[in-house]
Coordinates of N, CA and C in Angstrom, one line a residue:
M25 N 5.9 33.1 12.5 CA 6.4 31.9 12.1 C 6.6 31.4 10.7
Y26 N 6.0 32.0 9.9 CA 5.8 31.6 8.4 C 7.0 32.6 7.8
N27 N 7.8 32.0 7.1 CA 8.9 33.0 6.7 C 8.9 32.9 5.0
P28 N 8.3 34.0 4.2 CA 8.1 34.0 2.7 C 9.4 33.5 2.0
T29 N 10.6 33.8 2.5 CA 11.9 33.6 1.8 C 12.0 32.1 1.9
V30 N 12.0 31.5 3.1 CA 12.1 30.2 3.2 C 11.3 29.4 2.4
A31 N 10.2 29.9 2.5 CA 8.9 29.3 1.6 C 9.1 29.1 0.0
R32 N 9.7 30.1 -0.3 CA 9.9 30.1 -1.6 C 11.0 29.2 -2.2
L33 N 12.4 29.4 -1.3 CA 13.5 28.4 -1.5 C 12.9 26.8 -1.4
T34 N 12.1 26.6 -0.7 CA 11.7 25.4 -0.3 C 10.8 24.8 -1.5
Y35 N 9.8 25.7 -2.0 CA 9.1 25.4 -3.2 C 9.9 25.1 -4.4
R36 N 10.8 26.0 -4.6 CA 11.7 25.9 -5.6 C 12.9 24.5 -5.6
A37 N 13.0 24.2 -4.1 CA 13.6 22.8 -4.4 C 12.8 21.7 -4.5
L38 N 11.6 21.7 -3.8 CA 10.7 20.5 -4.1 C 9.9 20.4 -5.6
L39 N 10.0 21.5 -6.3 CA 9.3 21.7 -7.6 C 10.3 21.4 -8.9
G40 N 11.7 21.1 -8.3 CA 12.6 21.1 -9.4 C 12.3 20.1 -10.4
R41 N 13.2 19.8 -11.4 CA 12.9 19.0 -12.4 C 12.7 17.5 -11.9
R42 N 13.6 17.1 -11.3 CA 13.6 15.4 -10.9 C 12.5 15.2 -10.1
R43 N 12.2 16.1 -9.1 CA 11.3 15.8 -8.0 C 9.6 15.8 -8.7
A44 N 9.6 17.1 -9.7 CA 8.3 17.3 -10.2 C 7.9 16.1 -11.0
L45 N 8.9 15.6 -11.8 CA 8.5 14.2 -12.6 C 7.9 13.1 -11.8
I46 N 8.5 12.9 -10.7 CA 7.7 11.9 -9.7 C 6.5 12.6 -8.9
L47 N 6.6 13.6 -8.6 CA 5.1 14.1 -8.1 C 4.1 14.1 -9.3
F48 N 4.2 14.3 -10.7 CA 3.1 14.2 -11.6 C 3.1 12.9 -11.9
A49 N 4.1 12.0 -11.7 CA 3.9 10.8 -12.3 C 2.9 10.1 -11.8
L50 N 2.6 10.1 -10.2 CA 2.0 9.2 -9.4 C 0.4 9.5 -9.5
P51 N 0.0 11.1 -9.6 CA -1.4 11.2 -10.1 C -1.6 11.1 -11.4
A52 N -0.9 11.2 -12.3 CA -1.1 10.6 -13.7 C -1.5 9.1 -13.6
L53 N -0.6 8.4 -13.0 CA -0.9 6.7 -13.0 C -2.6 6.8 -12.4
L54 N -2.7 7.5 -11.3 CA -4.1 7.3 -10.7 C -5.0 7.5 -11.7
L55 N -5.1 8.7 -12.4 CA -5.9 9.3 -13.2 C -6.3 8.1 -14.5
L56 N -5.1 7.4 -15.0 CA -5.1 6.8 -16.2 C -6.0 5.4 -15.5
I57 N -5.5 5.1 -14.1 CA -6.2 3.7 -13.7 C -7.8 4.0 -13.5
A58 N -7.8 5.0 -13.0 CA -9.3 5.6 -12.9 C -10.0 5.7 -14.3
A59 N -9.8 6.1 -15.2 CA -10.2 6.1 -16.4 C -10.1 4.8 -17.2
A60 N -9.3 3.9 -17.1 CA -9.6 2.5 -17.5 C -10.3 1.8 -16.9
V61 N -10.7 2.0 -15.5 CA -11.6 1.1 -14.9 C -13.0 1.8 -15.1
R62 N -13.2 3.1 -15.2 CA -14.6 3.4 -15.8 C -14.8 2.8 -16.9
L63 N -14.0 2.8 -17.9 CA -14.1 2.6 -19.2 C -14.6 1.0 -19.4
F64 N -13.9 0.1 -18.7 CA -14.1 -1.3 -18.5 C -15.2 -1.6 -17.8
N65 N -15.4 -1.1 -16.7 CA -16.4 -1.5 -15.8 C -17.6 -0.6 -15.3
G66 N -17.5 0.4 -16.0 CA -18.6 1.5 -15.5 C -18.7 2.0 -14.1
A67 N -19.5 2.6 -13.9 CA -19.8 3.6 -12.6 C -19.9 2.6 -11.8
D68 N -19.3 2.3 -10.6 CA -19.6 1.2 -9.4 C -19.0 1.9 -8.2
D69 N -19.7 2.1 -7.3 CA -19.4 2.8 -6.0 C -18.3 2.2 -5.2
Q70 N -18.5 0.5 -5.2 CA -17.8 -0.1 -4.3 C -16.2 0.1 -5.0
V71 N -16.5 -0.6 -6.2 CA -15.3 -0.3 -7.1 C -14.3 0.7 -7.0
A72 N -15.1 2.3 -7.1 CA -14.4 3.3 -6.8 C -13.8 3.5 -5.5
A73 N -14.4 2.8 -4.5 CA -14.0 3.0 -3.0 C -12.7 2.2 -3.1
D74 N -12.8 0.9 -3.8 CA -11.6 0.0 -3.8 C -10.5 0.9 -4.4
V75 N -10.5 1.4 -5.7 CA -9.3 2.1 -6.2 C -8.7 3.2 -5.3
L76 N -9.7 3.8 -5.0 CA -9.4 5.1 -4.2 C -8.7 4.9 -2.9
G77 N -9.2 3.8 -2.0 CA -8.8 3.1 -1.3 C -7.5 2.3 -1.2
G78 N -7.1 1.6 -2.3 CA -6.2 0.8 -2.5 C -5.0 1.1 -3.0
F79 N -5.4 2.2 -3.9 CA -4.2 2.9 -4.8 C -3.7 4.4 -4.3
A80 N -4.9 5.3 -4.2 CA -4.9 6.5 -3.6 C -4.2 6.8 -2.5
L81 N -5.0 6.3 -1.6 CA -4.7 6.6 0.1 C -3.6 5.7 0.5
A82 N -3.7 4.6 0.0 CA -2.7 3.4 0.4 C -1.1 3.7 0.3
T83 N -1.1 4.0 -1.2 CA 0.1 4.0 -1.9 C 0.5 5.6 -2.2
M84 N -0.3 6.3 -3.1 CA 0.1 7.7 -3.5 C 0.2 8.7 -2.5
V85 N -0.8 8.9 -1.6 CA -0.6 9.5 -0.5 C 0.7 9.9 0.2
P86 N 0.9 8.4 0.8 CA 2.5 8.5 1.5 C 3.6 8.6 0.7
L87 N 3.7 8.3 -0.6 CA 4.8 8.3 -1.2 C 5.1 9.7 -1.7
I88 N 3.8 10.4 -2.1 CA 4.1 12.0 -2.2 C 4.4 12.9 -0.8
G89 N 4.0 12.1 0.2 CA 4.5 12.8 1.4 C 5.9 12.6 1.7
V90 N 6.2 11.4 1.1 CA 7.9 11.1 1.4 C 8.7 12.0 0.8
I91 N 8.3 12.4 -0.5 CA 9.0 13.2 -1.4 C 8.9 14.4 -1.0
A92 N 7.7 14.9 -0.5 CA 7.9 16.5 -0.1 C 8.2 16.8 1.2
G93 N 7.7 15.7 2.2 CA 8.3 16.0 3.6 C 9.9 15.7 3.9
T94 N 10.3 14.7 3.3 CA 11.7 14.7 3.4 C 12.7 15.8 2.4
G95 N 11.9 15.8 1.1 CA 12.8 16.9 0.2 C 12.7 18.4 0.7
A96 N 11.6 18.6 1.7 CA 11.9 19.8 2.2 C 12.9 20.4 2.7
I97 N 13.5 19.7 3.6 CA 14.8 19.7 4.3 C 16.2 18.9 4.3
G98 N 15.7 17.4 4.0 CA 16.6 16.7 3.8 C 18.0 17.0 3.1
P99 N 17.9 17.1 1.8 CA 18.8 17.5 1.1 C 19.7 18.8 1.3
E100 N 19.1 19.6 1.9 CA 19.7 21.0 2.5 C 21.0 20.5 3.5
I101 N 20.4 19.7 4.3 CA 21.3 18.9 5.5 C 22.2 18.0 4.8
D102 N 22.1 17.2 4.0 CA 22.9 16.3 3.3 C 23.9 17.1 2.7
D103 N 23.6 18.2 1.7 CA 24.6 18.9 1.1 C 25.1 20.1 1.7
G104 N 24.8 20.2 3.0 CA 25.2 21.7 4.0 C 24.8 22.8 3.5
S105 N 24.0 22.9 2.7 CA 23.3 24.3 2.2 C 22.6 24.7 3.6
I106 N 22.0 24.0 4.4 CA 21.4 24.6 5.3 C 22.1 25.4 6.3
V107 N 23.3 25.4 6.4 CA 24.2 26.3 7.0 C 24.1 27.8 6.7
Y108 N 24.0 27.8 5.4 CA 23.5 29.3 4.9 C 22.0 29.8 5.4
L109 N 21.2 28.8 5.5 CA 19.8 29.2 6.0 C 20.1 29.5 7.7
L110 N 20.5 28.7 8.1 CA 20.8 28.8 9.7 C 21.6 30.1 10.1
S111 N 22.6 30.4 9.4 CA 23.3 31.5 9.7 C 22.5 33.1 9.7
K112 N 21.3 32.7 9.1 CA 20.5 33.9 8.8 C 19.7 34.4 10.4
P113 N 19.0 35.5 10.5 CA 18.4 35.6 11.6 C 17.0 35.1 11.6
V114 N 16.6 34.1 11.0 CA 15.2 33.5 11.3 C 15.5 32.4 12.2
K115 N 14.4 32.3 13.2 CA 14.4 31.3 14.1 C 14.4 30.0 13.6
R116 N 14.8 29.0 14.3 CA 14.8 27.7 13.8 C 13.4 26.9 13.8
P117 N 12.6 27.2 14.6 CA 11.1 26.8 14.7 C 10.4 27.3 13.6
S118 N 10.9 28.3 13.2 CA 10.3 29.1 12.2 C 10.6 28.6 10.7
I119 N 11.8 28.1 10.6 CA 12.2 27.3 9.6 C 11.7 26.0 9.3
I120 N 11.1 25.3 10.2 CA 10.6 23.8 10.3 C 9.1 24.2 10.0
F121 N 8.4 25.4 10.5 CA 7.1 25.5 10.4 C 6.8 26.1 9.0
T122 N 7.7 26.8 8.6 CA 7.5 27.1 7.0 C 7.6 26.2 6.2
K123 N 8.6 25.2 6.3 CA 8.9 24.0 5.5 C 7.7 22.9 5.7
L124 N 7.1 22.9 6.7 CA 5.9 22.0 6.9 C 4.8 22.6 6.2
I125 N 4.5 23.8 6.3 CA 3.4 24.4 5.4 C 3.6 24.1 4.0
V126 N 4.9 24.3 3.6 CA 5.2 24.0 2.0 C 5.1 22.5 1.7
A127 N 5.5 21.5 2.5 CA 5.4 20.2 2.4 C 3.7 19.9 2.4
I128 N 3.0 20.4 3.4 CA 1.5 19.9 3.3 C 1.1 20.6 2.1
A129 N 1.1 21.6 1.5 CA 0.4 22.2 0.4 C 1.0 21.6 -0.8
V130 N 2.4 21.0 -1.2 CA 2.6 20.3 -2.1 C 2.0 18.8 -2.0
T131 N 2.0 18.3 -0.9 CA 1.4 16.8 -0.6 C -0.2 17.1 -1.0
M132 N -0.8 18.1 -0.4 CA -2.3 18.2 -0.7 C -2.5 18.4 -2.3
A133 N -1.6 19.2 -2.8 CA -2.1 19.4 -4.3 C -1.9 18.3 -5.1
F134 N -0.6 17.5 -4.8 CA -0.5 16.4 -5.9 C -1.0 15.1 -5.2
S135 N -1.9 15.0 -4.3 CA -2.4 13.9 -3.8 C -4.1 14.2 -3.6
A136 N -4.3 15.1 -2.8 CA -6.0 15.2 -2.7 C -6.7 15.8 -4.1
V137 N -6.0 16.7 -4.7 CA -6.9 17.0 -6.2 C -6.8 16.0 -7.1
P138 N -5.7 15.0 -7.3 CA -6.0 14.0 -8.2 C -6.8 13.1 -7.7
T139 N -6.8 12.9 -6.3 CA -8.0 11.8 -5.9 C -9.1 12.3 -6.1
F140 N -9.5 13.6 -5.8 CA -11.0 14.0 -6.5 C -11.5 13.7 -7.6
I141 N -10.4 14.0 -8.5 CA -10.7 14.1 -9.9 C -10.8 12.5 -10.2
A142 N -10.1 11.7 -9.8 CA -10.1 10.2 -10.1 C -11.5 9.6 -9.3
G143 N -11.9 10.1 -8.3 CA -13.2 9.9 -7.9 C -14.2 10.2 -8.6
M144 N -14.6 11.4 -9.1 CA -15.6 11.9 -10.3 C -15.3 11.0 -11.6
I145 N -14.1 10.6 -11.9 CA -14.1 9.9 -13.1 C -14.8 8.4 -13.0
L146 N -14.4 8.1 -11.8 CA -14.9 6.4 -11.3 C -16.1 6.4 -11.0
N147 N -17.0 7.4 -10.2 CA -18.4 7.2 -10.3 C -19.2 8.6 -9.9
G148 N -18.3 9.5 -10.4 CA -19.4 10.8 -10.4 C -19.4 11.2 -8.9
N149 N -18.8 10.6 -8.1 CA -18.8 11.1 -6.5 C -20.3 10.5 -5.9
G150 N -20.8 9.4 -6.7 CA -21.9 8.7 -5.8 C -21.4 8.1 -4.5
Q151 N -22.5 8.3 -3.8 CA -22.1 8.1 -2.4 C -21.0 8.9 -1.3
Q152 N -20.9 9.8 -2.1 CA -19.8 10.7 -1.5 C -18.5 10.0 -1.6
V153 N -18.3 8.9 -2.4 CA -16.8 8.3 -2.4 C -15.8 9.3 -2.7
A154 N -15.9 10.2 -3.7 CA -15.0 10.8 -4.3 C -14.2 12.1 -3.1
V155 N -15.6 12.6 -2.6 CA -15.4 13.6 -1.5 C -14.9 12.9 0.1
A156 N -15.3 11.8 0.4 CA -14.5 11.3 1.4 C -13.0 10.7 1.4
Y157 N -12.6 10.1 0.0 CA -11.4 9.8 0.2 C -10.7 11.4 -0.2
T158 N -11.1 12.3 -0.6 CA -10.2 13.9 -0.6 C -10.2 14.2 0.6
V159 N -11.0 14.1 1.2 CA -11.0 14.6 3.0 C -9.8 13.6 3.4
A160 N -9.9 12.5 3.3 CA -9.0 11.5 3.9 C -7.6 11.8 3.5
A161 N -7.3 12.3 1.9 CA -6.2 12.5 1.6 C -5.8 14.0 2.0
L162 N -6.6 14.7 2.0 CA -6.1 16.1 3.2 C -5.7 15.7 4.5
V163 N -6.3 15.2 5.2 CA -5.9 15.0 6.8 C -4.8 14.3 6.6
A164 N -4.6 13.2 5.6 CA -3.3 12.4 6.0 C -2.2 13.2 5.5
S165 N -2.3 14.0 4.3 CA -1.2 15.1 3.9 C -0.5 15.8 5.1
I166 N -1.2 16.3 6.0 CA -0.9 17.0 7.2 C 0.2 16.0 8.1
A167 N -0.6 14.7 8.5 CA 0.2 14.1 9.4 C 1.4 13.7 8.8
Y168 N 1.4 13.0 7.5 CA 2.6 12.4 6.7 C 3.8 13.4 6.4
S169 N 3.4 15.0 6.1 CA 4.2 15.6 6.0 C 4.9 16.1 7.3
A170 N 4.2 15.9 8.4 CA 4.8 16.3 9.6 C 5.7 15.1 10.3
L171 N 5.4 14.1 9.7 CA 6.4 12.7 10.2 C 7.7 12.6 9.2
F172 N 7.5 13.0 8.0 CA 8.4 12.7 7.0 C 9.5 14.3 7.0
L173 N 8.7 15.0 7.4 CA 9.8 16.5 7.7 C 10.6 16.2 9.3
L174 N 10.2 15.3 10.2 CA 11.0 15.1 11.0 C 12.1 13.9 10.3
L175 N 11.5 12.9 9.6 CA 12.8 12.2 9.3 C 13.8 12.7 8.6
G176 N 13.4 13.7 7.9 CA 14.4 14.4 6.9 C 15.6 15.3 8.0
T177 N 14.9 15.7 9.1 CA 15.8 16.8 10.0 C 16.6 15.3 10.9
V178 N 16.1 14.3 11.0 CA 16.9 13.4 12.2 C 17.8 12.4 11.3
S179 N 17.6 12.1 10.1 CA 18.2 11.0 9.6 C 18.7 11.5 8.1
R180 N 19.9 10.9 8.0 CA 20.3 11.1 6.5 C 20.0 10.2 5.4
H181 N 19.1 9.1 6.1 CA 18.6 7.9 5.3 C 16.8 8.2 5.3
A182 N 16.4 9.4 5.2 CA 15.0 9.4 5.6 C 14.3 9.0 4.4
V183 N 14.7 9.2 3.2 CA 13.9 8.8 2.1 C 13.6 7.2 2.2
V184 N 14.8 6.6 2.4 CA 14.6 5.3 2.7 C 13.7 4.8 3.6
I185 N 14.0 5.1 4.7 CA 12.9 5.0 6.0 C 11.7 5.3 5.9
G186 N 11.3 6.5 4.9 CA 9.9 6.9 4.8 C 9.4 6.1 3.8
L187 N 10.1 5.4 2.8 CA 9.7 4.3 1.6 C 9.3 3.2 2.4
V188 N 10.3 2.6 3.4 CA 10.0 1.4 4.2 C 8.7 1.7 5.0
Y189 N 8.3 2.9 5.4 CA 7.2 2.9 6.2 C 6.0 3.2 5.4
A190 N 6.1 3.6 4.2 CA 4.5 3.8 3.3 C 4.6 2.7 2.8
L191 N 5.6 1.8 2.3 CA 5.1 0.7 1.5 C 5.1 -0.5 2.3
V192 N 5.5 -0.9 3.2 CA 5.6 -2.1 3.9 C 4.9 -1.7 5.3
W193 N 4.9 -0.9 6.0 CA 4.0 -0.5 7.2 C 2.8 -0.1 7.1
E194 N 2.4 0.8 6.1 CA 1.2 1.4 5.9 C 0.5 0.5 4.8
S195 N 1.1 0.0 3.7 CA 0.5 -0.9 2.6 C 0.1 -2.0 3.2
L196 N 1.2 -2.8 3.6 CA 1.2 -4.1 4.3 C 0.9 -4.4 5.6
F197 N 1.6 -4.1 6.4 CA 1.1 -4.3 7.9 C -0.2 -3.4 8.2
G198 N -0.3 -2.2 8.0 CA -1.3 -1.5 8.4 C -2.6 -1.8 7.8
S199 N -2.8 -2.4 7.0 CA -3.7 -3.0 6.2 C -4.3 -4.3 6.7
L200 N -3.3 -5.2 7.0 CA -3.3 -6.7 7.4 C -3.4 -7.1 8.6
I201 N -2.5 -6.3 9.5 CA -2.4 -6.9 11.0 C -3.1 -5.9 11.9
D202 N -4.0 -6.5 12.7 CA -4.8 -5.7 13.4 C -4.2 -4.7 14.4
G203 N -3.2 -5.2 14.9 CA -2.5 -4.3 16.3 C -1.8 -3.1 15.3
A204 N -1.3 -3.3 14.2 CA -0.6 -2.2 13.3 C -1.6 -1.2 12.9
K205 N -2.8 -1.4 12.7 CA -4.0 -0.7 12.1 C -3.9 0.6 13.1
T206 N -3.8 0.5 14.6 CA -4.0 1.5 15.3 C -2.9 2.7 15.3
L207 N -1.9 2.2 14.7 CA -0.5 2.9 14.6 C -0.7 3.4 12.9
S208 N -1.3 3.5 12.0 CA -1.6 3.7 10.6 C -2.2 5.1 10.5
V209 N -1.3 5.9 9.5 CA -2.1 7.4 9.2 C -3.0 6.8 8.2
Q210 N -3.3 5.9 7.7 CA -3.9 5.7 6.6 C -5.2 5.2 7.4
Q211 N -5.2 4.4 8.4 CA -6.4 4.0 9.1 C -7.1 5.2 10.0
W212 N -6.3 6.3 10.3 CA -6.7 7.2 11.0 C -7.6 8.1 9.9
S213 N -7.2 8.2 8.9 CA -7.6 9.0 7.7 C -9.0 8.2 7.1
L214 N -8.9 7.2 7.1 CA -10.0 6.2 6.6 C -11.0 6.7 7.7
A215 N -10.8 6.8 8.9 CA -12.0 6.8 10.0 C -12.3 8.1 9.7
V216 N -11.9 9.5 9.0 CA -12.6 10.6 8.7 C -13.3 10.4 7.7
A217 N -12.8 9.6 6.6 CA -13.6 9.2 5.2 C -14.7 8.6 5.3
Q218 N -14.9 7.6 6.4 CA -15.9 6.6 7.0 C -17.1 7.7 7.3
K219 N -16.7 8.6 8.0 CA -17.9 9.6 8.6 C -18.6 10.4 7.0
V220 N -18.0 10.5 6.3 CA -18.3 11.5 5.1 C -19.1 10.6 4.1
S221 N -18.6 9.2 3.9 CA -19.0 8.4 2.8 C -20.2 7.8 3.2
G222 N -20.7 7.0 1.9 CA -22.2 6.1 2.1 C -22.0 4.9 3.0
E223 N -22.9 4.7 3.6 CA -22.8 3.6 4.6 C -21.9 2.1 4.2
G224 N -21.1 1.7 4.6 CA -20.4 0.6 4.3 C -19.3 0.7 3.3
L225 N -19.1 1.7 2.6 CA -18.3 1.8 1.3 C -16.9 2.1 1.9
V226 N -16.7 2.7 3.0 CA -15.1 2.9 3.7 C -15.3 2.7 5.0
T227 N -14.2 1.7 5.6 CA -14.4 1.5 6.9 C -13.1 1.5 7.4
S228 N -13.0 1.7 8.7 CA -11.5 1.9 9.6 C -11.6 1.2 10.9
D229 N -10.3 0.6 11.1 CA -10.5 -0.1 12.5 C -10.5 1.0 13.5
V230 N -10.1 2.1 13.3 CA -10.0 3.3 14.4 C -11.0 4.1 14.6
G231 N -11.6 4.2 15.5 CA -12.8 5.2 16.0 C -12.5 6.8 15.5
L232 N -13.3 7.3 15.2 CA -13.2 8.6 14.6 C -12.3 9.8 15.9
P233 N -13.1 9.6 17.0 CA -12.4 10.6 17.9 C -11.1 10.3 18.3
L234 N -10.4 9.0 18.4 CA -9.3 8.5 18.6 C -8.5 8.9 17.5
A235 N -8.9 8.5 16.1 CA -8.4 8.8 14.8 C -7.9 10.6 14.8
V236 N -8.9 11.3 15.2 CA -8.4 12.9 15.2 C -7.5 13.2 15.9
S237 N -7.6 12.5 17.3 CA -6.6 12.7 18.3 C -5.2 12.4 18.0
L238 N -5.1 11.2 17.3 CA -3.7 10.5 17.0 C -3.3 11.6 15.7
L239 N -4.1 12.1 14.9 CA -3.5 12.6 13.7 C -3.0 14.4 14.3
A240 N -3.9 15.0 15.1 CA -3.5 16.2 15.8 C -2.0 16.0 16.5
G241 N -2.2 14.9 17.4 CA -0.9 14.6 18.1 C 0.4 14.2 17.3
V242 N 0.3 13.5 16.3 CA 1.3 13.2 15.6 C 1.9 14.5 14.8
T243 N 1.1 15.0 14.4 CA 1.3 16.3 13.6 C 2.3 17.5 14.5
V244 N 1.6 17.6 15.6 CA 2.2 18.6 16.5 C 3.4 17.9 17.3
L245 N 3.6 16.9 18.0 CA 4.6 16.1 18.3 C 5.9 16.1 17.3
A246 N 5.6 15.8 16.2 CA 6.4 15.7 14.9 C 7.1 17.0 14.8
T247 N 6.3 18.0 14.6 CA 6.9 19.2 14.3 C 7.7 19.8 15.4
W248 N 7.0 19.9 16.7 CA 8.0 20.2 17.6 C 9.3 19.9 17.9
Y249 N 9.4 18.4 17.8 CA 10.7 17.7 17.8 C 11.6 18.0 16.6
A250 N 11.2 18.1 15.4 CA 12.0 18.6 14.5 C 12.6 20.0 14.7
G251 N 11.8 20.7 15.3 CA 12.2 22.1 15.7 C 13.2 22.2 16.7
Q252 N 13.2 21.1 17.7 CA 14.1 20.9 18.6 C 15.4 20.5 18.2
K253 N 15.3 19.4 17.2 CA 16.5 18.9 16.6 C 17.3 20.0 15.8
L254 N 16.5 20.8 15.2 CA 17.1 21.7 14.3 C 17.8 22.7 15.2
R255 N 17.4 22.8 16.3 CA 18.1 23.9 17.2 C 19.2 23.5 17.7
T256 N 19.4 22.0 17.8 CA 20.7 21.5 18.2 C 21.7 21.4 17.2
L257 N 21.3 21.5 15.8 CA 22.4 21.4 15.0 C 23.1 22.6 14.8
K258 N 24.1 22.4 15.1 CA 25.5 23.3 15.1 C 26.1 23.9 13.9
L259 N 26.2 25.0 13.8 CA 26.8 25.4 12.7 C 28.8 25.3 13.0
A260 N 29.2 25.2 11.9 CA 30.9 25.0 12.2 C 31.4 26.3 12.8
G261 N 31.0 27.5 12.8 CA 31.5 28.8 13.8 C 30.9 28.6 15.2
E262 N 29.9 27.6 15.2 CA 29.4 27.7 16.7 C 30.1 26.7 17.4
E263 N 30.8 25.9 16.9 CA 31.4 24.8 17.7 C 32.3 25.6 18.8

């Protein structure tokens, strides 16, 4: 299912100059915030949890997921270069699976790693805060990558839709409205972080068994449906 050639091309597209600048900017901002908070506030477990939950998990992870997930396939469909890839003897579900793996790897590298470093800066992993939010970032990266890869496959406006989801639904509705919290990747990943962290520092409105089931289900269904949509994408010569 994993195709090294497709992976190499996808990595090259995602880590091009323009996207790389954005991918590096968000983690750099997180580390800058963490250093400033530690300098002026000292080590505080609750403050560390607030910074990692409020910026890293609620904003940085979904935004990087949008960049990596939609960027793994969306631009190729928009400019027509996907035709070259689809003309090769590579199964279309294999293309989706490979691009998903690349998107997950990029999202994890640019979100989970900076989250752990920021947590260590903030409070030296007191009450397992750094590890808890790193685990949350890792599991969220998988679900976000699958969701936004699907968006990149089905819509030419994937980036706009992804940004609306990340900034409006996840950061606003998913944090404030009770009913929306159940349908939030952020809340699902917080349920995993809650299991790891110290008592009361991380909370989620979704139980752990349900959160794990939803994370797995969304990832599998989004990946499967993206593969199905790519199957129906016709080449000019196939019409």
